[in-house]
Short mmCIF file of N, CA, C and O in Angstrom, two decimals:
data_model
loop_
_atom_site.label_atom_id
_atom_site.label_comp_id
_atom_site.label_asym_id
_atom_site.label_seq_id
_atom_site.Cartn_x
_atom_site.Cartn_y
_atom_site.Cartn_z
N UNK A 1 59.96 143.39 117.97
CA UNK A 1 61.00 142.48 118.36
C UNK A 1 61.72 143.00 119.61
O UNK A 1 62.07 142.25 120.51
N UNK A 2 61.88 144.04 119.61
CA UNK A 2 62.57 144.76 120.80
C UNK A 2 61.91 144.57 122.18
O UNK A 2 62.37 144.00 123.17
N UNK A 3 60.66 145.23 121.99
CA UNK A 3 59.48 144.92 122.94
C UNK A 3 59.20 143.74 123.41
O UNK A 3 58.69 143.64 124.53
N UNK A 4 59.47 142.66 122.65
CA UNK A 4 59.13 141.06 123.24
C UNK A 4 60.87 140.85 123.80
O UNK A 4 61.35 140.21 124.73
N UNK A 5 61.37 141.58 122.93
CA UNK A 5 62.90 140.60 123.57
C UNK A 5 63.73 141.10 124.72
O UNK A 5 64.86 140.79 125.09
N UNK A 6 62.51 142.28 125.36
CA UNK A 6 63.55 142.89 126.39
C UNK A 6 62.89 142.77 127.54
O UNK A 6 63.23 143.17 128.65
N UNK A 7 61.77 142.11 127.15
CA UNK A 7 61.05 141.33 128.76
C UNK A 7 62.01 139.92 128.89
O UNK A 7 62.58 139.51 129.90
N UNK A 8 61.99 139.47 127.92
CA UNK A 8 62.94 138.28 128.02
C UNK A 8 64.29 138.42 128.55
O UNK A 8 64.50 137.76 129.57
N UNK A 9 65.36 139.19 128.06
CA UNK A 9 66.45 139.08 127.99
C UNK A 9 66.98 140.44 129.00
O UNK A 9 68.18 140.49 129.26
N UNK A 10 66.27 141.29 129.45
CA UNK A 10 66.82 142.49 130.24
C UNK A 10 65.48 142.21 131.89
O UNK A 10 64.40 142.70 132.23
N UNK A 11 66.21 141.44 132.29
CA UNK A 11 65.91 141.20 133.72
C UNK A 11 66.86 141.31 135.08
O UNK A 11 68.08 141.23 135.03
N UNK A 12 66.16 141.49 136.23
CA UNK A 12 67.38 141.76 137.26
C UNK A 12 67.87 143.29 137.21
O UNK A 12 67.27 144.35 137.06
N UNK A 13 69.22 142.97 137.40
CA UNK A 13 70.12 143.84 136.82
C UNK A 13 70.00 145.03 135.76
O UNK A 13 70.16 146.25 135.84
N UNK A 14 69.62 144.07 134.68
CA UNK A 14 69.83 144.64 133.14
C UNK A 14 68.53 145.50 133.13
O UNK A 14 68.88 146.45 132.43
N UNK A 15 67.21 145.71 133.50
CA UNK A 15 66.36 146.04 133.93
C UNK A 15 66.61 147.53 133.30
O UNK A 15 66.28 147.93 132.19
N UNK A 16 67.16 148.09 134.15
CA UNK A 16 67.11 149.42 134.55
C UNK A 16 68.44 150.36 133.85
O UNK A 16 68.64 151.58 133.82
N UNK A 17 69.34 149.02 133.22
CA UNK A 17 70.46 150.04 132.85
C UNK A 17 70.38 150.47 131.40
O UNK A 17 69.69 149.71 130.71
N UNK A 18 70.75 151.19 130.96
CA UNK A 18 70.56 152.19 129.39
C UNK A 18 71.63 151.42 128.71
O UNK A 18 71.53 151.21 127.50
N UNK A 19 72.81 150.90 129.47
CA UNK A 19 73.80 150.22 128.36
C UNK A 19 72.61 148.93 127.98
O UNK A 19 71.98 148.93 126.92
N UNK A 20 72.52 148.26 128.64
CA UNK A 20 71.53 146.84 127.57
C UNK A 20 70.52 147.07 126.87
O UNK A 20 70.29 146.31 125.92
N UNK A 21 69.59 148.25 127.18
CA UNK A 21 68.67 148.37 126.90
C UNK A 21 69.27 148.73 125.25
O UNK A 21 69.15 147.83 124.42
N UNK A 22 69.87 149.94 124.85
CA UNK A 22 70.61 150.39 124.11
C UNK A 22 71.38 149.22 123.52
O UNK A 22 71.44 149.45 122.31
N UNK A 23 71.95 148.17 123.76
CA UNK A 23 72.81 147.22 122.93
C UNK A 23 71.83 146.82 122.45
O UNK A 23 71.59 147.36 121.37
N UNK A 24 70.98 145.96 122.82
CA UNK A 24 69.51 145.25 122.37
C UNK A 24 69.05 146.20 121.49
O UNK A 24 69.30 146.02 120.30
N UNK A 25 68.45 147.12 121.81
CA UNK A 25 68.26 147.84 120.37
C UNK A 25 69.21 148.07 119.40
O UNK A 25 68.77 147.85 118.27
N UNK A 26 70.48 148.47 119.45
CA UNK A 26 71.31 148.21 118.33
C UNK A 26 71.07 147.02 117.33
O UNK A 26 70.78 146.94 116.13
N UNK A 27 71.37 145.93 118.61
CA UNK A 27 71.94 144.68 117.54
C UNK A 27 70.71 144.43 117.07
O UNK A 27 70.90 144.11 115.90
N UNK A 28 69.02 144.37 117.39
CA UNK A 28 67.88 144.09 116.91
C UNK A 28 67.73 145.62 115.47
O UNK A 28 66.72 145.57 114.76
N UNK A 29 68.28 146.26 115.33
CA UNK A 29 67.97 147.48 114.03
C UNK A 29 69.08 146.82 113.46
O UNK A 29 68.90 146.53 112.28
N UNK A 30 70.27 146.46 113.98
CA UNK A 30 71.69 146.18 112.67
C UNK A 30 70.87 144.66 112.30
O UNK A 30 70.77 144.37 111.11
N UNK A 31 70.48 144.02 113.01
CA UNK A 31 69.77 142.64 112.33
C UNK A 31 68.99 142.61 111.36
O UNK A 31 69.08 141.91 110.35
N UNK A 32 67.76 143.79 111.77
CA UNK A 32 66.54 143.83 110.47
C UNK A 32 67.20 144.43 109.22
O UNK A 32 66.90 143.95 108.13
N UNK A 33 68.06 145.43 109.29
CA UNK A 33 68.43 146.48 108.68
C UNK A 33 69.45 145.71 107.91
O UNK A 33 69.57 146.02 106.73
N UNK A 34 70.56 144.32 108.59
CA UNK A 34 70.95 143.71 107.32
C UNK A 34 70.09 142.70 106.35
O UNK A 34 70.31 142.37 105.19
N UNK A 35 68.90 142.28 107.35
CA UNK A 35 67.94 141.28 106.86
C UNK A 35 67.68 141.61 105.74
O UNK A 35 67.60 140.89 104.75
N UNK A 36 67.49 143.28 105.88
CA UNK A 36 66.42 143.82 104.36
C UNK A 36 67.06 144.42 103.41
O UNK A 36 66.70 144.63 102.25
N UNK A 37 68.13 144.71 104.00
CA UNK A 37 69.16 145.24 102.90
C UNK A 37 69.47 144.80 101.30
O UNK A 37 69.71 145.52 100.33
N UNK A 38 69.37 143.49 101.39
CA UNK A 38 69.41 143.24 99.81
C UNK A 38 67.82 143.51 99.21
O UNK A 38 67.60 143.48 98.00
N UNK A 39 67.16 143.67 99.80
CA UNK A 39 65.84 143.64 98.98
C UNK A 39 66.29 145.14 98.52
O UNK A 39 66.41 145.42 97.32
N UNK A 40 66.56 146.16 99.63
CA UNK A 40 66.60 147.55 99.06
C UNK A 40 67.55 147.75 98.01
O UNK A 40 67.30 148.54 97.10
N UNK A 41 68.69 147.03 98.06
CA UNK A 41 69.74 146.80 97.12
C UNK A 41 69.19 146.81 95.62
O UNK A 41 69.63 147.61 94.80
N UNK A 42 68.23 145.87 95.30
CA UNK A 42 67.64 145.76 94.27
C UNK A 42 66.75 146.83 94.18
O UNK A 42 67.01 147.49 93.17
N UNK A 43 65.66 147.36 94.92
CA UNK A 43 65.04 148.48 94.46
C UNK A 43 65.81 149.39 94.05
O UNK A 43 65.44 149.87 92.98
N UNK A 44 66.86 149.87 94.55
CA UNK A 44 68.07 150.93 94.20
C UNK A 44 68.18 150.41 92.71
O UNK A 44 67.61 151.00 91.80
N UNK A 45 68.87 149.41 92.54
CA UNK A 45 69.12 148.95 91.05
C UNK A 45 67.93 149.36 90.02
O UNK A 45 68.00 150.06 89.02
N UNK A 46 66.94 148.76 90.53
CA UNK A 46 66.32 149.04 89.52
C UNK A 46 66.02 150.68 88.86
O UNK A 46 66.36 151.21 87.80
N UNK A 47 65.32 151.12 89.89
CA UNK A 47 65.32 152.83 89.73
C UNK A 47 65.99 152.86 89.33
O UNK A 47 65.70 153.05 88.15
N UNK A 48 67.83 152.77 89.56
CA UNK A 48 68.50 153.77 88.81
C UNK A 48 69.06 153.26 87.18
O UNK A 48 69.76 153.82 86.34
N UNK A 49 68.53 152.23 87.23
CA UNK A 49 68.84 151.61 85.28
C UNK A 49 67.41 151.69 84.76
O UNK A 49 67.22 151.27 83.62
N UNK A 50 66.43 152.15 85.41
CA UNK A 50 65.34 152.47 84.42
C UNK A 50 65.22 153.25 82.91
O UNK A 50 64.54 152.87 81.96
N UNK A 51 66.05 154.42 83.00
CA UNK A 51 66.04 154.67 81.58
C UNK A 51 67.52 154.74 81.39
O UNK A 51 68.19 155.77 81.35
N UNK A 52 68.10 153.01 81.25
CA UNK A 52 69.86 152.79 81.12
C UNK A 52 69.27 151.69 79.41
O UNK A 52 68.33 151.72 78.61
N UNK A 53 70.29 151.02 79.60
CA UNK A 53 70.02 149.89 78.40
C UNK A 53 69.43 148.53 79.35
O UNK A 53 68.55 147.67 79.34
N UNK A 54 70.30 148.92 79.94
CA UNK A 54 69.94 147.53 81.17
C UNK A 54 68.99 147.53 81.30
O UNK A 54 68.59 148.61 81.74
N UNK A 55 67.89 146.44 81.07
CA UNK A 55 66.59 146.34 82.24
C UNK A 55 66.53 145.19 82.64
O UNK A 55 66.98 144.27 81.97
N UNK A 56 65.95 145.00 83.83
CA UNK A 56 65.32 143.88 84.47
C UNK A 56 63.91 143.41 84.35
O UNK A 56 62.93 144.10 84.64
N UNK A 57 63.89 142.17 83.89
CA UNK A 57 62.69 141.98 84.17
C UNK A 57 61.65 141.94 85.08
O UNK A 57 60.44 141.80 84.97
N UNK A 58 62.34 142.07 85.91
CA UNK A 58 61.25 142.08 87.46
C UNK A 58 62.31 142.33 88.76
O UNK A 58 63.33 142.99 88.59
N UNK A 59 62.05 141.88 89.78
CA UNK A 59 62.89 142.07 91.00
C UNK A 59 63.69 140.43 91.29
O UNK A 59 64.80 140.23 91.78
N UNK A 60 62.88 139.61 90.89
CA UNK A 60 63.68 138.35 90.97
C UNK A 60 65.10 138.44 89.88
O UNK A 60 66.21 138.09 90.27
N UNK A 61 64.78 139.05 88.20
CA UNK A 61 65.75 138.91 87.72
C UNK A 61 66.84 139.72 88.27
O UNK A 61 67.94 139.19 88.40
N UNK A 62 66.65 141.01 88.62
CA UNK A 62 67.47 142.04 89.00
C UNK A 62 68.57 141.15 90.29
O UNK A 62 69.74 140.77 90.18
N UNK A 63 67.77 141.06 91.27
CA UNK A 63 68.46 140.10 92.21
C UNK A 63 69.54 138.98 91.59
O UNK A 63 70.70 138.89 91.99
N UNK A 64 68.93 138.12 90.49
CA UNK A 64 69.60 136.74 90.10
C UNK A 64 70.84 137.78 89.17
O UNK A 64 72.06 137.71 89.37
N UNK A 65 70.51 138.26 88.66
CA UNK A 65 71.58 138.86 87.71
C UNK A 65 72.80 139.95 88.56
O UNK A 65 73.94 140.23 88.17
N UNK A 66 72.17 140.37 89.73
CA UNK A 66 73.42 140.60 90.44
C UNK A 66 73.96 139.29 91.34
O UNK A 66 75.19 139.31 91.28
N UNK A 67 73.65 138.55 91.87
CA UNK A 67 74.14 137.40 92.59
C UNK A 67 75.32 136.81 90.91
O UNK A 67 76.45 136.38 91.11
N UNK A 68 75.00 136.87 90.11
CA UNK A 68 75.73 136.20 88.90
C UNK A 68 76.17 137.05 88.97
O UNK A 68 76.26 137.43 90.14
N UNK A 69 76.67 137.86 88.08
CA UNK A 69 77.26 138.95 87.83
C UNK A 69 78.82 139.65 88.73
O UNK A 69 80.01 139.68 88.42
N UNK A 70 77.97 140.17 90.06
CA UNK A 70 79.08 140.74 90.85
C UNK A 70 79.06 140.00 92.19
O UNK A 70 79.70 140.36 93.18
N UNK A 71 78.33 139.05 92.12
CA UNK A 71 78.43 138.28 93.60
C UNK A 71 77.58 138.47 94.93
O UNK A 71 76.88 139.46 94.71
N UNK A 72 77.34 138.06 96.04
CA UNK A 72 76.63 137.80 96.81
C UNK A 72 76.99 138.98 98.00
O UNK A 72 76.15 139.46 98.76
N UNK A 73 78.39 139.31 97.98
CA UNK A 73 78.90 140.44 98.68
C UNK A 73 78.09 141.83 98.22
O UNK A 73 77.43 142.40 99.09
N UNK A 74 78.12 142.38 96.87
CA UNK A 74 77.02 143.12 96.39
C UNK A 74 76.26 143.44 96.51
O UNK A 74 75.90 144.51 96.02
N UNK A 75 75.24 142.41 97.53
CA UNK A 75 74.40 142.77 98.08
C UNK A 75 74.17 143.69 99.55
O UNK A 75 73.23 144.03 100.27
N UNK A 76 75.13 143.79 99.51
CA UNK A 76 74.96 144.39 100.86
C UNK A 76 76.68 145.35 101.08
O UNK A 76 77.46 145.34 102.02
N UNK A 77 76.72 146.02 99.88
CA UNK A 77 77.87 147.25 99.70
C UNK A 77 76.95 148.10 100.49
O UNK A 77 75.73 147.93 100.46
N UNK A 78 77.67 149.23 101.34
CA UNK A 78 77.38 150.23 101.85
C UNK A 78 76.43 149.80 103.44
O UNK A 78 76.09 150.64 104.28
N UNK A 79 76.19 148.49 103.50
CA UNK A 79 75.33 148.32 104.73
C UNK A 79 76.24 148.76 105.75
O UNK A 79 75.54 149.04 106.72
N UNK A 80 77.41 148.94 106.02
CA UNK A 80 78.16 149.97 106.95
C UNK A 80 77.50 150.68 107.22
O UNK A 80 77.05 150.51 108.35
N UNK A 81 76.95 152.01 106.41
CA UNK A 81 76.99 153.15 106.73
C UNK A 81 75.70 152.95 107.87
O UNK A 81 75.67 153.62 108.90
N UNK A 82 74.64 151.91 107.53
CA UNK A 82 73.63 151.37 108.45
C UNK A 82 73.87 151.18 109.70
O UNK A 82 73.26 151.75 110.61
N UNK A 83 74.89 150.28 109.86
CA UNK A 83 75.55 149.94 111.06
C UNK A 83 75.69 150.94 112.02
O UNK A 83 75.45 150.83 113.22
N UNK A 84 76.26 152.31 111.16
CA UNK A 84 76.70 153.51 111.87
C UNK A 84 75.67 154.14 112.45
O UNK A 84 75.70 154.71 113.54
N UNK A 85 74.60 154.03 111.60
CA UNK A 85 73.88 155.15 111.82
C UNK A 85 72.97 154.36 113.11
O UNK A 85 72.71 155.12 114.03
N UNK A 86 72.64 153.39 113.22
CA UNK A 86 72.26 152.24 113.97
C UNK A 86 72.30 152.56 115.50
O UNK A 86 71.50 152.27 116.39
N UNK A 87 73.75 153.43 115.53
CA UNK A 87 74.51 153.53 117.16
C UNK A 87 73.48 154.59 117.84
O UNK A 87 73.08 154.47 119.00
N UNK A 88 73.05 155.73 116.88
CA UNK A 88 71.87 156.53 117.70
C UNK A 88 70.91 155.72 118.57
O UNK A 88 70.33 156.44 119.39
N UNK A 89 70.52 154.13 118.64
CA UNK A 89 69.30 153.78 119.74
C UNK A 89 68.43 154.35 119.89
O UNK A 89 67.99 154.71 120.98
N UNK A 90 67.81 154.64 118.44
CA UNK A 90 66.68 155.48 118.61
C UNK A 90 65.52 154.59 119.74
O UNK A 90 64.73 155.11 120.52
N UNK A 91 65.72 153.21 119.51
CA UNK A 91 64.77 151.97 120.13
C UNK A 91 64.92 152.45 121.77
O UNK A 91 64.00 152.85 122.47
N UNK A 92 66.46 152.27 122.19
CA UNK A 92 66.72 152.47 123.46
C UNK A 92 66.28 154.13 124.44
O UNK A 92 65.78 154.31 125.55
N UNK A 93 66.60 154.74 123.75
CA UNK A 93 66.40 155.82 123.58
C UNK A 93 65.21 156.31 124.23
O UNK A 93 65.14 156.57 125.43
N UNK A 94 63.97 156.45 123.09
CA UNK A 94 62.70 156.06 123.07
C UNK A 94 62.37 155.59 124.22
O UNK A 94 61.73 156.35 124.94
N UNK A 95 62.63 154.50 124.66
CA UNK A 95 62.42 153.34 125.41
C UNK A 95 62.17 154.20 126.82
O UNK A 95 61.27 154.41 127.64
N UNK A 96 63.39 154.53 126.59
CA UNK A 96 64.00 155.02 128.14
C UNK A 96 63.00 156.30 128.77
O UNK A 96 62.37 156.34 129.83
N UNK A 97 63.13 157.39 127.58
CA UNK A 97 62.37 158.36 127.93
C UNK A 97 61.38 158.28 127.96
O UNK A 97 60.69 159.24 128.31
#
């Protein structure tokens, strides 16, 4: 995504400078990284109630039973710390060197 979107969107100007190159990779890792976040949300769940009382029947229930339960926000507790870690540009970075 980075690779297609920075022929597109970093022309001219933007070309050559490390600030766009570097934002574009940010906001394209904070995008995927919230995209997928609830899926990991649920793998977390599950692992850690495996030997609880709780079980899930699969990954759909785990999911439906937290969306009921504690809500849609839930899904995505702690995706901050993502955000943060995000600012390294490893994409831009990379890129550059």
């Amino acid at each position: 995504m980075y690779d297609s979107l920075k022929l597109v969107l970093l022309t001219g100007k933007m070309q050559d400078s490390f600030f766009f190159r570097f934002s574009l990779g940010w906001v394209i890792t904070n995008g995927v990284g919230l995209a997928f976040y609830p899926i990991d949300i649920v793998r977390r769940r599950m692992m850690m109630t495996s030997s609880e009382a709780v079980k899930y029947k699969g990954s759909l229930d785990c999911f439906n039973q937290i969306l009921k339960n504690e809500g849609a926000k839930s899904l995505f507790k702690g995706a901050s710390a993502n955000i943060i870690r995000a600012i390294a540009g490893v994409l831009a970075g990379y890129d550059k060197l």
